[in-house]
Short mmCIF file of C-alpha atoms in Angstrom, two decimals:
data_model
loop_
_atom_site.label_atom_id
_atom_site.label_comp_id
_atom_site.label_asym_id
_atom_site.label_seq_id
_atom_site.Cartn_x
_atom_site.Cartn_y
_atom_site.Cartn_z
CA MET A 1 0.08 0.12 0.15
CA ARG A 2 0.81 3.40 -0.43
CA THR A 3 -0.19 6.93 0.75
CA LYS A 4 0.32 10.44 -0.27
CA ILE A 5 -0.13 13.22 1.83
CA GLN A 6 0.08 16.64 1.02
CA PHE A 7 3.21 19.13 3.02
CA ILE A 8 2.00 22.39 4.09
CA PRO A 9 4.29 25.09 2.54
CA GLY A 10 4.58 27.06 5.82
CA VAL A 11 3.07 27.90 9.37
CA ALA A 12 2.49 31.13 8.56
CA ALA A 13 0.03 30.84 5.18
CA LEU A 14 -1.77 28.26 8.00
CA LEU A 15 -2.25 31.26 10.81
CA LEU A 16 -3.17 34.01 7.62
CA SER A 17 -5.82 32.12 6.15
CA PRO A 18 -9.47 33.07 6.11
CA ALA A 19 -10.84 29.81 7.89
CA PHE A 20 -8.06 29.82 10.61
CA ALA A 21 -8.80 33.16 11.03
CA GLY A 22 -12.68 32.98 11.40
CA ALA A 23 -13.24 35.44 8.78
CA GLN A 24 -16.24 35.06 6.43
CA VAL A 25 -15.55 32.12 3.64
CA THR A 26 -17.18 33.73 0.08
CA PRO A 27 -20.02 30.75 -0.31
CA PRO A 28 -19.96 28.54 -2.73
CA ALA A 29 -22.50 28.08 -5.95
CA GLN A 30 -23.77 24.63 -4.50
CA PRO A 31 -26.19 25.21 -1.24
CA VAL A 32 -23.86 22.06 0.87
CA ALA A 33 -20.10 22.52 0.88
CA PRO A 34 -19.09 18.37 -0.37
CA PRO A 35 -17.33 16.60 2.28
CA PRO A 36 -13.63 17.07 3.13
CA THR A 37 -10.74 14.77 0.59
CA PRO A 38 -9.13 12.76 3.73
CA ALA A 39 -5.40 13.65 3.92
CA ILE A 40 -4.16 10.57 3.50
CA THR A 41 -5.33 8.15 0.99
CA THR A 42 -4.19 4.44 0.65
CA ALA A 43 -4.69 1.92 -2.56
CA ARG A 44 -3.00 -1.80 -2.53
CA THR A 45 0.01 -2.66 -4.02
CA ALA A 46 2.45 -6.28 -3.42
CA SER A 47 3.99 -6.66 0.25
CA LYS A 48 7.56 -6.32 0.33
CA GLN A 49 9.72 -8.92 2.26
CA PRO A 50 13.45 -8.32 3.12
CA PRO A 51 16.03 -10.85 0.60
CA ILE A 52 15.58 -14.28 3.11
CA GLY A 53 18.47 -15.46 1.14
CA ASP A 54 20.48 -12.69 1.91
CA ALA A 55 19.95 -12.16 5.37
CA MET A 56 22.51 -13.74 6.60
CA ASN A 57 24.81 -11.91 4.39
CA LEU A 58 23.81 -8.49 5.00
CA PRO A 59 26.63 -5.94 6.09
CA GLU A 60 27.82 -4.46 9.59
CA ALA A 61 27.02 -1.38 8.25
CA PRO A 62 26.45 0.05 4.80
CA ALA A 63 28.89 2.04 2.83
CA PRO A 64 29.49 5.88 4.47
CA GLN A 65 27.12 8.12 2.20
CA THR A 66 26.64 11.47 1.95
CA ALA A 67 23.46 13.90 1.56
CA SER A 68 21.67 14.47 -2.00
CA ALA A 69 24.56 17.17 -3.37
CA ALA A 70 21.20 19.93 -3.73
CA VAL A 71 21.08 19.57 0.52
CA ILE A 72 24.73 19.83 0.71
CA ASP A 73 24.88 23.16 -1.58
CA GLN A 74 22.06 24.53 0.39
CA LEU A 75 23.20 24.23 4.20
CA LYS A 76 26.64 25.47 2.89
CA SER A 77 24.93 28.62 1.84
CA ALA A 78 24.74 29.49 5.42
CA ALA A 79 27.88 30.36 7.03
CA PRO A 80 27.94 28.81 10.73
CA ARG A 81 28.51 31.13 13.52
CA ASP A 82 31.28 31.35 15.60
CA LEU A 83 31.23 31.58 19.27
CA GLY A 84 35.19 31.61 20.06
CA HIS A 85 37.76 29.04 21.04
CA GLY A 86 37.13 27.03 17.69
CA VAL A 87 33.29 26.64 18.52
CA GLN A 88 31.24 26.90 15.79
CA THR A 89 27.03 26.38 15.46
CA PRO A 90 25.45 25.86 12.15
CA THR A 91 22.79 28.81 10.80
CA ALA A 92 19.51 28.14 8.81
CA THR A 93 19.64 28.83 5.32
CA ALA A 94 17.08 31.59 3.97
CA GLN A 95 14.74 28.97 1.64
CA PRO A 96 12.99 25.98 3.17
CA LEU A 97 15.66 22.81 3.05
CA LEU A 98 14.25 20.50 0.24
CA LEU A 99 14.14 17.04 2.44
CA SER A 100 14.03 13.50 1.48
CA LEU A 101 14.25 10.90 4.13
CA ASP A 102 17.58 9.38 3.14
CA ASP A 103 19.04 12.92 2.97
CA ALA A 104 17.78 12.88 6.81
CA VAL A 105 19.04 9.80 7.78
CA ARG A 106 22.27 10.84 5.97
CA LEU A 107 22.69 14.49 7.48
CA GLY A 108 21.98 12.44 11.18
CA LEU A 109 25.01 10.39 10.63
CA GLU A 110 26.96 12.73 9.42
CA HIS A 111 26.46 15.40 12.24
CA ASN A 112 25.09 13.87 15.00
CA LEU A 113 26.74 15.09 18.46
CA THR A 114 26.56 10.86 19.58
CA ILE A 115 28.76 10.09 16.30
CA SER A 116 31.42 12.97 17.11
CA VAL A 117 32.12 11.46 20.69
CA ASP A 118 32.04 7.92 19.71
CA LEU A 119 34.84 8.71 16.84
CA GLN A 120 36.79 10.30 19.90
CA ASN A 121 36.41 7.31 22.30
CA GLN A 122 37.41 5.09 19.92
CA ARG A 123 40.87 7.16 19.20
CA GLN A 124 41.20 6.69 23.04
CA ILE A 125 41.26 3.18 22.71
CA THR A 126 43.23 3.29 19.86
CA GLY A 127 45.84 4.80 21.90
CA LEU A 128 45.75 2.56 24.92
CA GLN A 129 45.90 -0.47 22.59
CA LEU A 130 49.29 0.99 21.37
CA THR A 131 50.38 2.12 24.85
CA ALA A 132 49.98 -1.92 25.75
CA PHE A 133 51.88 -2.73 22.65
CA ASN A 134 54.62 -0.69 23.60
CA ALA A 135 55.79 -3.50 26.31
CA LEU A 136 55.95 -5.97 23.85
CA ILE A 137 58.56 -4.54 21.92
CA PRO A 138 61.99 -3.30 22.12
CA SER A 139 62.54 0.18 24.06
CA LEU A 140 65.52 1.64 21.89
CA THR A 141 66.57 5.10 23.14
CA ALA A 142 69.24 7.25 22.58
CA SER A 143 71.30 10.03 24.85
CA ALA A 144 74.37 12.07 24.56
CA GLN A 145 75.16 14.31 27.62
CA SER A 146 78.05 16.69 28.10
CA SER A 147 78.88 17.75 31.71
CA THR A 148 82.02 19.33 33.37
CA GLN A 149 83.06 18.71 37.58
CA GLU A 150 84.78 20.27 39.76
CA LEU A 151 85.95 17.96 42.06
CA ASN A 152 87.30 18.70 45.73
CA LEU A 153 89.85 15.72 46.34
CA ALA A 154 90.03 16.46 49.93
CA ALA A 155 86.72 16.15 50.67
CA MET A 156 86.59 12.66 49.89
CA GLY A 157 90.02 11.21 51.67
CA PHE A 158 92.51 11.87 49.33
CA LYS A 159 95.40 13.33 51.28
CA PRO A 160 98.21 14.66 48.77
CA SER A 161 101.24 13.52 51.40
CA SER A 162 100.84 9.89 50.24
CA LEU A 163 102.30 11.11 46.66
CA VAL A 164 105.27 12.72 49.05
CA GLY A 165 108.63 10.50 46.75
CA LEU A 166 106.23 9.47 43.86
CA LEU A 167 106.29 12.86 42.31
CA PRO A 168 109.28 14.16 40.63
CA ALA A 169 110.92 16.85 42.97
CA GLY A 170 108.89 20.51 42.83
CA VAL A 171 105.90 18.63 41.31
CA THR A 172 102.46 19.89 43.47
CA PHE A 173 99.15 17.97 43.21
CA SER A 174 96.11 19.88 43.75
CA THR A 175 93.23 18.47 45.73
CA ILE A 176 90.59 20.32 43.88
CA VAL A 177 90.62 18.69 39.88
CA LYS A 178 88.21 20.26 37.46
CA VAL A 179 86.73 17.47 35.17
CA SER A 180 84.98 18.04 31.40
CA THR A 181 83.64 14.58 29.53
CA THR A 182 81.44 13.72 26.81
CA SER A 183 79.71 10.85 26.27
CA ALA A 184 76.88 9.88 23.81
CA ARG A 185 74.90 6.12 23.82
CA LEU A 186 72.58 4.14 22.39
CA SER A 187 70.30 2.28 24.77
CA LEU A 188 68.30 -1.21 24.48
CA SER A 189 65.39 -2.57 26.70
CA GLN A 190 63.42 -5.89 25.63
CA GLN A 191 61.01 -7.89 27.78
CA LEU A 192 61.51 -11.38 26.11
CA PHE A 193 59.07 -13.50 28.30
CA ASN A 194 55.90 -11.56 29.60
CA LEU A 195 52.54 -13.36 29.05
CA PRO A 196 50.85 -10.67 31.44
CA ALA A 197 51.82 -8.13 29.12
CA PHE A 198 50.85 -9.85 25.93
CA GLU A 199 47.28 -10.67 27.05
CA VAL A 200 46.62 -7.03 27.97
CA TYR A 201 47.49 -6.17 24.51
CA ARG A 202 45.31 -8.58 23.37
CA ALA A 203 42.63 -7.38 25.83
CA ALA A 204 43.34 -4.00 24.66
CA LYS A 205 42.40 -5.06 20.77
CA ALA A 206 39.34 -6.48 22.06
CA GLN A 207 38.24 -3.14 23.63
CA ALA A 208 38.87 -1.91 20.23
CA ASP A 209 35.93 -4.37 18.76
CA VAL A 210 33.68 -2.93 21.43
CA ALA A 211 34.08 0.46 19.80
CA LYS A 212 33.41 -0.10 16.82
CA TRP A 213 30.55 -2.02 17.86
CA ASN A 214 29.35 1.09 20.06
CA ILE A 215 29.51 3.18 16.76
CA LEU A 216 27.78 0.97 14.91
CA LEU A 217 24.95 0.41 17.89
CA ASP A 218 25.11 4.45 17.86
CA ARG A 219 24.33 4.52 14.27
CA GLY A 220 21.53 2.38 14.06
CA ASP A 221 19.96 4.40 17.08
CA ILE A 222 20.10 7.54 15.01
CA VAL A 223 19.18 5.98 12.25
CA GLN A 224 15.36 4.96 14.23
CA GLN A 225 15.86 8.01 15.31
CA VAL A 226 16.29 10.51 12.48
CA ALA A 227 13.60 7.73 10.37
CA SER A 228 10.86 7.89 12.94
CA GLN A 229 10.94 11.85 14.09
CA TYR A 230 10.70 12.52 9.78
CA LEU A 231 7.58 10.42 9.76
CA ARG A 232 6.33 11.87 13.27
CA VAL A 233 6.61 15.05 11.48
CA LEU A 234 5.04 13.61 7.78
CA ALA A 235 1.92 13.09 10.90
CA ASP A 236 2.03 16.89 11.98
CA THR A 237 1.27 17.64 8.71
CA ALA A 238 -1.79 15.25 7.88
CA SER A 239 -2.72 16.47 10.99
CA ILE A 240 -2.32 20.07 10.36
CA THR A 241 -4.20 19.11 6.50
CA ASN A 242 -7.07 17.51 8.34
CA ALA A 243 -7.57 20.60 10.79
CA GLN A 244 -7.64 22.74 8.32
CA SER A 245 -10.36 20.75 6.21
CA GLN A 246 -12.11 20.56 9.12
CA VAL A 247 -12.31 24.17 9.94
CA ALA A 248 -13.21 25.09 6.39
CA SER A 249 -15.93 22.34 6.63
CA ASP A 250 -17.12 23.98 9.72
CA THR A 251 -17.39 27.66 8.63
CA GLU A 252 -19.52 26.61 5.37
CA LEU A 253 -21.66 24.99 8.11
CA GLU A 254 -21.86 27.94 10.02
CA ARG A 255 -22.25 30.44 7.52
CA GLN A 256 -25.41 27.73 6.42
CA SER A 257 -26.57 27.92 9.59
CA GLN A 258 -26.72 32.03 9.69
CA ALA A 259 -28.32 31.73 6.57
CA ARG A 260 -30.89 29.31 7.88
CA LYS A 261 -31.73 32.03 10.63
CA ASP A 262 -31.58 35.33 9.23
CA ALA A 263 -34.33 33.43 6.04
CA GLY A 264 -36.30 32.24 9.17
CA THR A 265 -35.93 28.41 9.30
CA GLY A 266 -33.43 28.23 11.06
CA THR A 267 -32.77 28.25 14.81
CA ASN A 268 -30.01 30.14 16.91
CA LEU A 269 -29.13 27.35 18.68
CA ASP A 270 -28.17 25.92 15.41
CA LEU A 271 -26.18 28.62 14.82
CA LEU A 272 -24.71 28.52 18.48
CA ARG A 273 -23.72 24.76 17.67
CA ALA A 274 -22.20 25.46 14.39
CA ARG A 275 -19.89 28.62 16.18
CA VAL A 276 -18.64 26.10 18.93
CA GLU A 277 -18.35 23.17 16.45
CA ARG A 278 -15.52 25.53 14.22
CA GLN A 279 -13.74 27.31 17.16
CA THR A 280 -13.15 24.04 19.03
CA ARG A 281 -11.59 22.81 15.21
CA GLU A 282 -9.70 25.82 15.54
CA GLN A 283 -8.05 24.97 18.68
CA GLU A 284 -7.04 21.55 17.36
CA LEU A 285 -5.41 23.60 14.55
CA ILE A 286 -3.63 25.56 17.02
CA ALA A 287 -2.02 22.47 18.38
CA ASP A 288 -1.46 20.67 15.50
CA VAL A 289 0.39 23.94 14.25
CA ALA A 290 2.19 24.03 17.91
CA THR A 291 3.32 20.45 17.57
CA PHE A 292 4.40 20.43 14.38
CA GLU A 293 7.04 23.16 14.89
CA LYS A 294 7.92 21.08 18.30
CA ASP A 295 8.82 17.82 16.49
CA LYS A 296 10.30 19.78 13.20
CA ILE A 297 12.87 21.60 15.68
CA GLN A 298 13.75 17.83 17.32
CA LEU A 299 14.38 16.82 13.65
CA ASN A 300 16.62 19.20 12.88
CA ARG A 301 18.78 18.72 15.98
CA LEU A 302 18.95 15.21 15.45
CA MET A 303 20.19 15.68 12.15
CA GLY A 304 22.77 18.62 13.49
CA ILE A 305 21.94 20.92 11.82
CA ALA A 306 20.00 24.60 12.74
CA ALA A 307 17.09 24.56 15.69
CA ASP A 308 15.35 27.44 12.88
CA GLN A 309 16.08 26.12 9.88
CA PRO A 310 12.65 25.79 8.06
CA LEU A 311 11.86 22.28 6.04
CA GLN A 312 10.20 21.03 3.13
CA LEU A 313 9.80 17.27 3.61
CA THR A 314 9.45 15.48 -0.31
CA ASP A 315 8.53 11.75 0.81
CA ALA A 316 5.28 10.95 0.89
CA VAL A 317 3.73 8.98 3.87
CA PRO A 318 4.70 5.50 3.38
CA TYR A 319 2.74 2.51 3.48
CA HIS A 320 3.31 -0.40 2.21
CA GLU A 321 2.24 -3.86 3.76
CA LEU A 322 6.01 -6.24 4.92
CA GLU A 323 6.19 -9.62 4.61
CA ALA A 324 8.60 -9.71 7.60
CA LEU A 325 11.22 -12.74 7.65
CA PRO A 326 10.02 -16.20 9.60
CA LEU A 327 10.78 -15.99 12.90
CA ASP A 328 13.39 -18.60 13.52
CA VAL A 329 15.70 -16.75 10.33
CA ALA A 330 14.91 -13.15 12.27
CA LYS A 331 16.55 -14.57 15.44
CA GLN A 332 19.87 -16.16 13.57
CA VAL A 333 20.03 -12.43 11.85
CA ALA A 334 19.86 -10.51 15.14
CA PHE A 335 22.58 -12.84 16.64
CA LYS A 336 25.05 -11.75 14.05
CA ARG A 337 23.91 -8.45 13.33
CA ARG A 338 23.15 -7.04 16.65
CA LYS A 339 25.04 -4.29 17.56
CA ASP A 340 24.85 -4.57 21.05
CA LEU A 341 25.11 -8.17 21.27
CA LEU A 342 28.68 -8.38 19.30
CA SER A 343 29.49 -5.40 21.78
CA LEU A 344 29.04 -7.41 24.76
CA GLN A 345 30.58 -10.74 23.67
CA ALA A 346 33.76 -8.07 22.60
CA GLN A 347 33.39 -7.16 26.48
CA LEU A 348 33.24 -10.83 27.60
CA ARG A 349 36.62 -11.87 25.33
CA SER A 350 38.19 -8.29 26.58
CA THR A 351 37.57 -9.28 30.36
CA GLU A 352 38.49 -13.30 29.95
CA LEU A 353 42.03 -11.54 28.52
CA GLN A 354 42.36 -9.84 31.62
CA ARG A 355 41.31 -12.75 33.54
CA ARG A 356 44.26 -14.38 32.09
CA ALA A 357 46.55 -11.71 32.27
CA ILE A 358 46.08 -12.02 35.97
CA ALA A 359 46.48 -15.79 36.40
CA TYR A 360 49.78 -15.00 34.31
CA GLU A 361 51.54 -12.96 36.80
CA ARG A 362 52.67 -15.70 39.03
CA LEU A 363 54.86 -16.52 36.43
CA PRO A 364 58.63 -14.89 36.13
CA VAL A 365 59.44 -12.10 33.66
CA VAL A 366 62.78 -12.53 31.45
CA LYS A 367 64.27 -9.30 29.76
CA VAL A 368 67.42 -7.79 29.00
CA ASN A 369 69.14 -4.54 28.85
CA GLY A 370 72.21 -3.01 27.97
CA PHE A 371 74.21 0.01 25.96
CA TYR A 372 76.75 0.89 23.74
CA GLY A 373 78.68 3.99 23.31
CA VAL A 374 81.10 6.83 24.24
CA LEU A 375 82.74 8.13 26.31
CA GLY A 376 85.85 10.53 26.97
CA GLN A 377 86.92 14.11 27.63
CA THR A 378 85.26 16.43 25.69
CA THR A 379 88.59 18.18 24.64
CA GLY A 380 90.40 14.92 24.35
CA LEU A 381 90.63 10.86 23.23
CA TYR A 382 86.92 9.12 23.42
CA HIS A 383 87.07 5.19 24.07
CA GLY A 384 83.56 3.13 23.32
CA VAL A 385 81.85 1.35 26.81
CA PHE A 386 79.01 -1.13 26.58
CA SER A 387 76.85 -2.99 29.15
CA ALA A 388 74.85 -5.60 28.71
CA GLN A 389 72.74 -7.31 30.95
CA GLY A 390 70.01 -9.84 31.60
CA GLY A 391 67.17 -10.93 34.19
CA ILE A 392 64.59 -12.68 35.67
CA ASP A 393 62.27 -10.97 38.19
CA PHE A 394 60.06 -13.07 40.21
CA PRO A 395 57.20 -11.97 42.23
CA ILE A 396 56.98 -13.45 45.58
CA PHE A 397 55.22 -12.03 47.54
CA GLN A 398 52.45 -9.81 45.46
CA GLU A 399 49.10 -12.91 46.11
CA ALA A 400 46.85 -10.41 47.90
CA ARG A 401 46.90 -8.10 44.81
CA ILE A 402 47.28 -11.02 42.76
CA ARG A 403 44.08 -13.02 44.40
CA GLY A 404 42.22 -9.29 44.78
CA ASP A 405 42.38 -8.62 41.01
CA ARG A 406 40.58 -12.23 40.14
CA GLU A 407 38.17 -11.49 42.64
CA VAL A 408 36.85 -8.23 40.78
CA ALA A 409 37.86 -10.19 36.68
CA ASP A 410 35.58 -13.12 38.08
CA SER A 411 32.69 -10.72 38.70
CA GLN A 412 33.10 -8.74 35.82
CA LEU A 413 33.01 -12.26 33.64
CA SER A 414 30.30 -13.50 36.08
CA LYS A 415 27.58 -9.83 35.16
CA LEU A 416 28.96 -10.39 31.39
CA ARG A 417 27.60 -13.76 30.84
CA ASN A 418 24.53 -13.07 32.51
CA GLN A 419 24.09 -9.93 30.44
CA LEU A 420 24.84 -11.49 27.21
CA SER A 421 22.27 -14.74 28.52
CA GLY A 422 19.65 -12.28 29.06
CA LEU A 423 20.08 -10.52 25.95
CA ARG A 424 19.76 -13.31 23.73
CA GLY A 425 16.44 -14.18 25.57
CA ASP A 426 15.51 -10.22 25.12
CA ILE A 427 15.99 -10.50 21.74
CA GLU A 428 13.52 -13.33 20.89
CA GLN A 429 11.05 -11.27 22.68
CA GLN A 430 11.72 -7.90 21.41
CA ILE A 431 11.47 -9.57 17.90
CA GLN A 432 8.55 -11.38 18.54
CA SER A 433 6.94 -8.27 20.27
CA ALA A 434 7.78 -6.15 16.95
CA MET A 435 6.12 -8.48 14.92
CA LEU A 436 2.76 -8.15 16.64
CA ASP A 437 2.80 -5.06 17.25
CA MET A 438 3.81 -4.37 13.25
CA ASN A 439 0.70 -6.88 11.99
CA THR A 440 -1.42 -5.43 14.65
CA SER A 441 -0.99 -0.98 13.65
CA ASN A 442 -1.51 -2.62 9.78
CA GLU A 443 -4.31 -3.68 10.74
CA LEU A 444 -5.29 -0.72 12.45
CA VAL A 445 -4.40 1.35 9.28
CA ARG A 446 -6.59 -1.25 7.24
CA ASP A 447 -9.58 -0.30 9.90
CA ALA A 448 -8.80 3.29 10.13
CA THR A 449 -8.59 4.02 6.21
CA SER A 450 -12.41 1.86 6.28
CA ASN A 451 -13.62 3.98 8.66
CA VAL A 452 -12.53 7.45 7.21
CA ASN A 453 -14.13 6.57 3.78
CA LEU A 454 -17.55 5.37 5.78
CA ALA A 455 -17.44 8.62 7.70
CA ALA A 456 -16.87 11.11 4.55
CA GLU A 457 -19.88 9.03 3.46
CA ALA A 458 -22.07 9.57 5.97
CA LEU A 459 -21.38 12.87 6.21
CA ASP A 460 -22.16 13.80 2.84
CA GLU A 461 -26.20 11.82 3.71
CA THR A 462 -26.41 13.74 6.53
CA ARG A 463 -25.65 17.10 4.96
CA ASP A 464 -27.93 15.58 2.08
CA ARG A 465 -30.62 15.62 4.47
CA TYR A 466 -29.91 19.10 6.19
CA ARG A 467 -29.66 20.70 2.82
CA ALA A 468 -33.56 19.13 2.13
CA GLY A 469 -34.99 20.64 6.21
CA ILE A 470 -35.20 16.72 7.26
CA ASP A 471 -32.94 17.31 9.99
CA ASP A 472 -31.17 20.17 12.24
CA ASN A 473 -27.20 20.71 11.91
CA LEU A 474 -26.94 18.84 15.09
CA PRO A 475 -26.08 15.18 13.21
CA VAL A 476 -23.99 17.44 10.61
CA VAL A 477 -21.64 18.32 13.49
CA ARG A 478 -21.90 14.46 15.28
CA ALA A 479 -20.88 13.30 11.67
CA GLN A 480 -17.96 16.16 11.18
CA ALA A 481 -16.79 15.62 14.36
CA THR A 482 -16.69 11.37 13.64
CA LEU A 483 -14.74 12.34 10.30
CA ALA A 484 -12.17 14.26 11.86
CA ASN A 485 -11.53 11.49 14.26
CA ALA A 486 -11.35 8.50 11.88
CA GLN A 487 -8.98 11.16 10.03
CA ALA A 488 -6.78 11.35 13.33
CA GLN A 489 -6.64 7.75 13.68
CA LEU A 490 -5.55 6.71 10.89
CA VAL A 491 -3.04 9.20 10.62
CA SER A 492 -1.45 7.62 14.11
CA ALA A 493 -2.22 4.21 12.76
CA LEU A 494 -0.33 4.85 10.23
CA PHE A 495 2.91 6.16 12.12
CA GLN A 496 2.58 3.18 14.55
CA PHE A 497 2.58 0.86 11.44
CA ASN A 498 5.63 2.66 10.09
CA ASN A 499 7.31 2.78 13.47
CA ALA A 500 6.30 -0.63 13.85
CA LYS A 501 8.43 -1.87 11.19
CA LEU A 502 11.43 0.42 12.09
CA GLN A 503 11.51 -0.78 15.64
CA LEU A 504 11.29 -5.21 13.77
CA ALA A 505 14.13 -3.18 11.64
CA ARG A 506 16.02 -1.98 14.71
CA ASN A 507 15.38 -5.70 16.96
CA THR A 508 16.99 -8.08 14.20
CA GLY A 509 20.18 -5.11 13.30
CA VAL A 510 19.54 -4.43 10.18
CA VAL A 511 17.80 -1.06 10.74
CA GLU A 512 21.11 0.91 9.20
CA SER A 513 21.91 -1.08 5.83
CA GLN A 514 17.48 -2.02 5.68
CA PHE A 515 15.12 0.76 6.94
CA ASP A 516 14.30 1.98 3.84
CA THR A 517 13.24 -2.18 3.23
CA TYR A 518 10.90 -2.20 5.67
CA LEU A 519 9.57 0.81 4.93
CA GLY A 520 8.84 -0.25 1.58
CA ASP A 521 10.81 3.23 0.08
#
């Protein structure tokens, strides 16, 4: 099924329209206005189904894509506002941004703050991984130094009198000596056997996988939030269109009631009833406009653009029946593609490696170090010097610390295993619930569509009776209220149906790569 919805060019046009302002509407040529056309119409089409054959081979995430060139160029036309200290905030463009659902999702993935924070967290974990790797590779340093010292040999216990008879006659030995030396050396240290450091490095690599899955998890959340908010704004637009239609219809009914009263064929009660009905619909229109504006601001912020950016949504409300994956296939896809499950598995792997590193701390560490260089007087001769050492470090009395670290790691392992077990059970429940919600909301859409058609037909017949003078305008008012409620229920049911399909894609773990397939675009 597909639906069409008219987009309201701007809220100002609503507030300035004659029907909204309560001004008199020029009477049409016919005595009674036709029933308003529903803002949303549906028609049967073939149902869609996600690709079952490729379900297990879906990508982790689609290849990065940017918004359309027209959207990018339009956003570039508004220079960002500089707040100082390198902080900039986006500004709105002069013209409304023509925005499709795909462009909205891509803008959200490109500009949303959550993704930016996740990328910086990933950089931080990459840095910690390199730090852990540095303990496994040789450490090579070069150094050079030059020094001048003045030594007091007498203060060190040297007595010149002890050299009497050893020195030629007339030669004296000063107890104050000045020494200038220069040296250069290349030092090397390497741990030949350090299993704890090796396991810590492997644990750091597993933490990098956790960061990757968390980024993909947040990307899926953003896709679902942006798409859902886009659909909500479309629903708000449909509600405004319905409210406008009702206000115009009630204004016409009020005009006819006034004309009948002036002609002496109607009563003041009919006029009051029609006026109350018109004012009630005007209040609903005011509330619908306010809701539309707030939801539009929320959509802008999810996309990372200026909150006051005017929008013109170019996509219609999607309505396409979906033949969901079989439950067993959907669970297999979810167990392979759910990023929260994969993140927990990576955390469990990292914690297991840390637990192993703690156990290996009882083993000795074998290391070698040494240096080679030159040393001599600054203005004299130099000679090569070197040193080579090897050693083994045995932990002797660190049992309390090792046991404490082991208890902490064991508790974390137990917690993660319980979380994994619970999440796998939750996934099956979430998929089944999403399938039930989707099927239920689809039935609601069908019933709501039928109700709109029936209510419009009933309103038409009621107006004919009112025009013929058989009834007063009370049945007409009631019929118009019934049609308004039916249209509101249709808008709500369509939003619930599309939102349920997005939730099903999210629970299966493929919302980022398959949201358009599930919505039926």
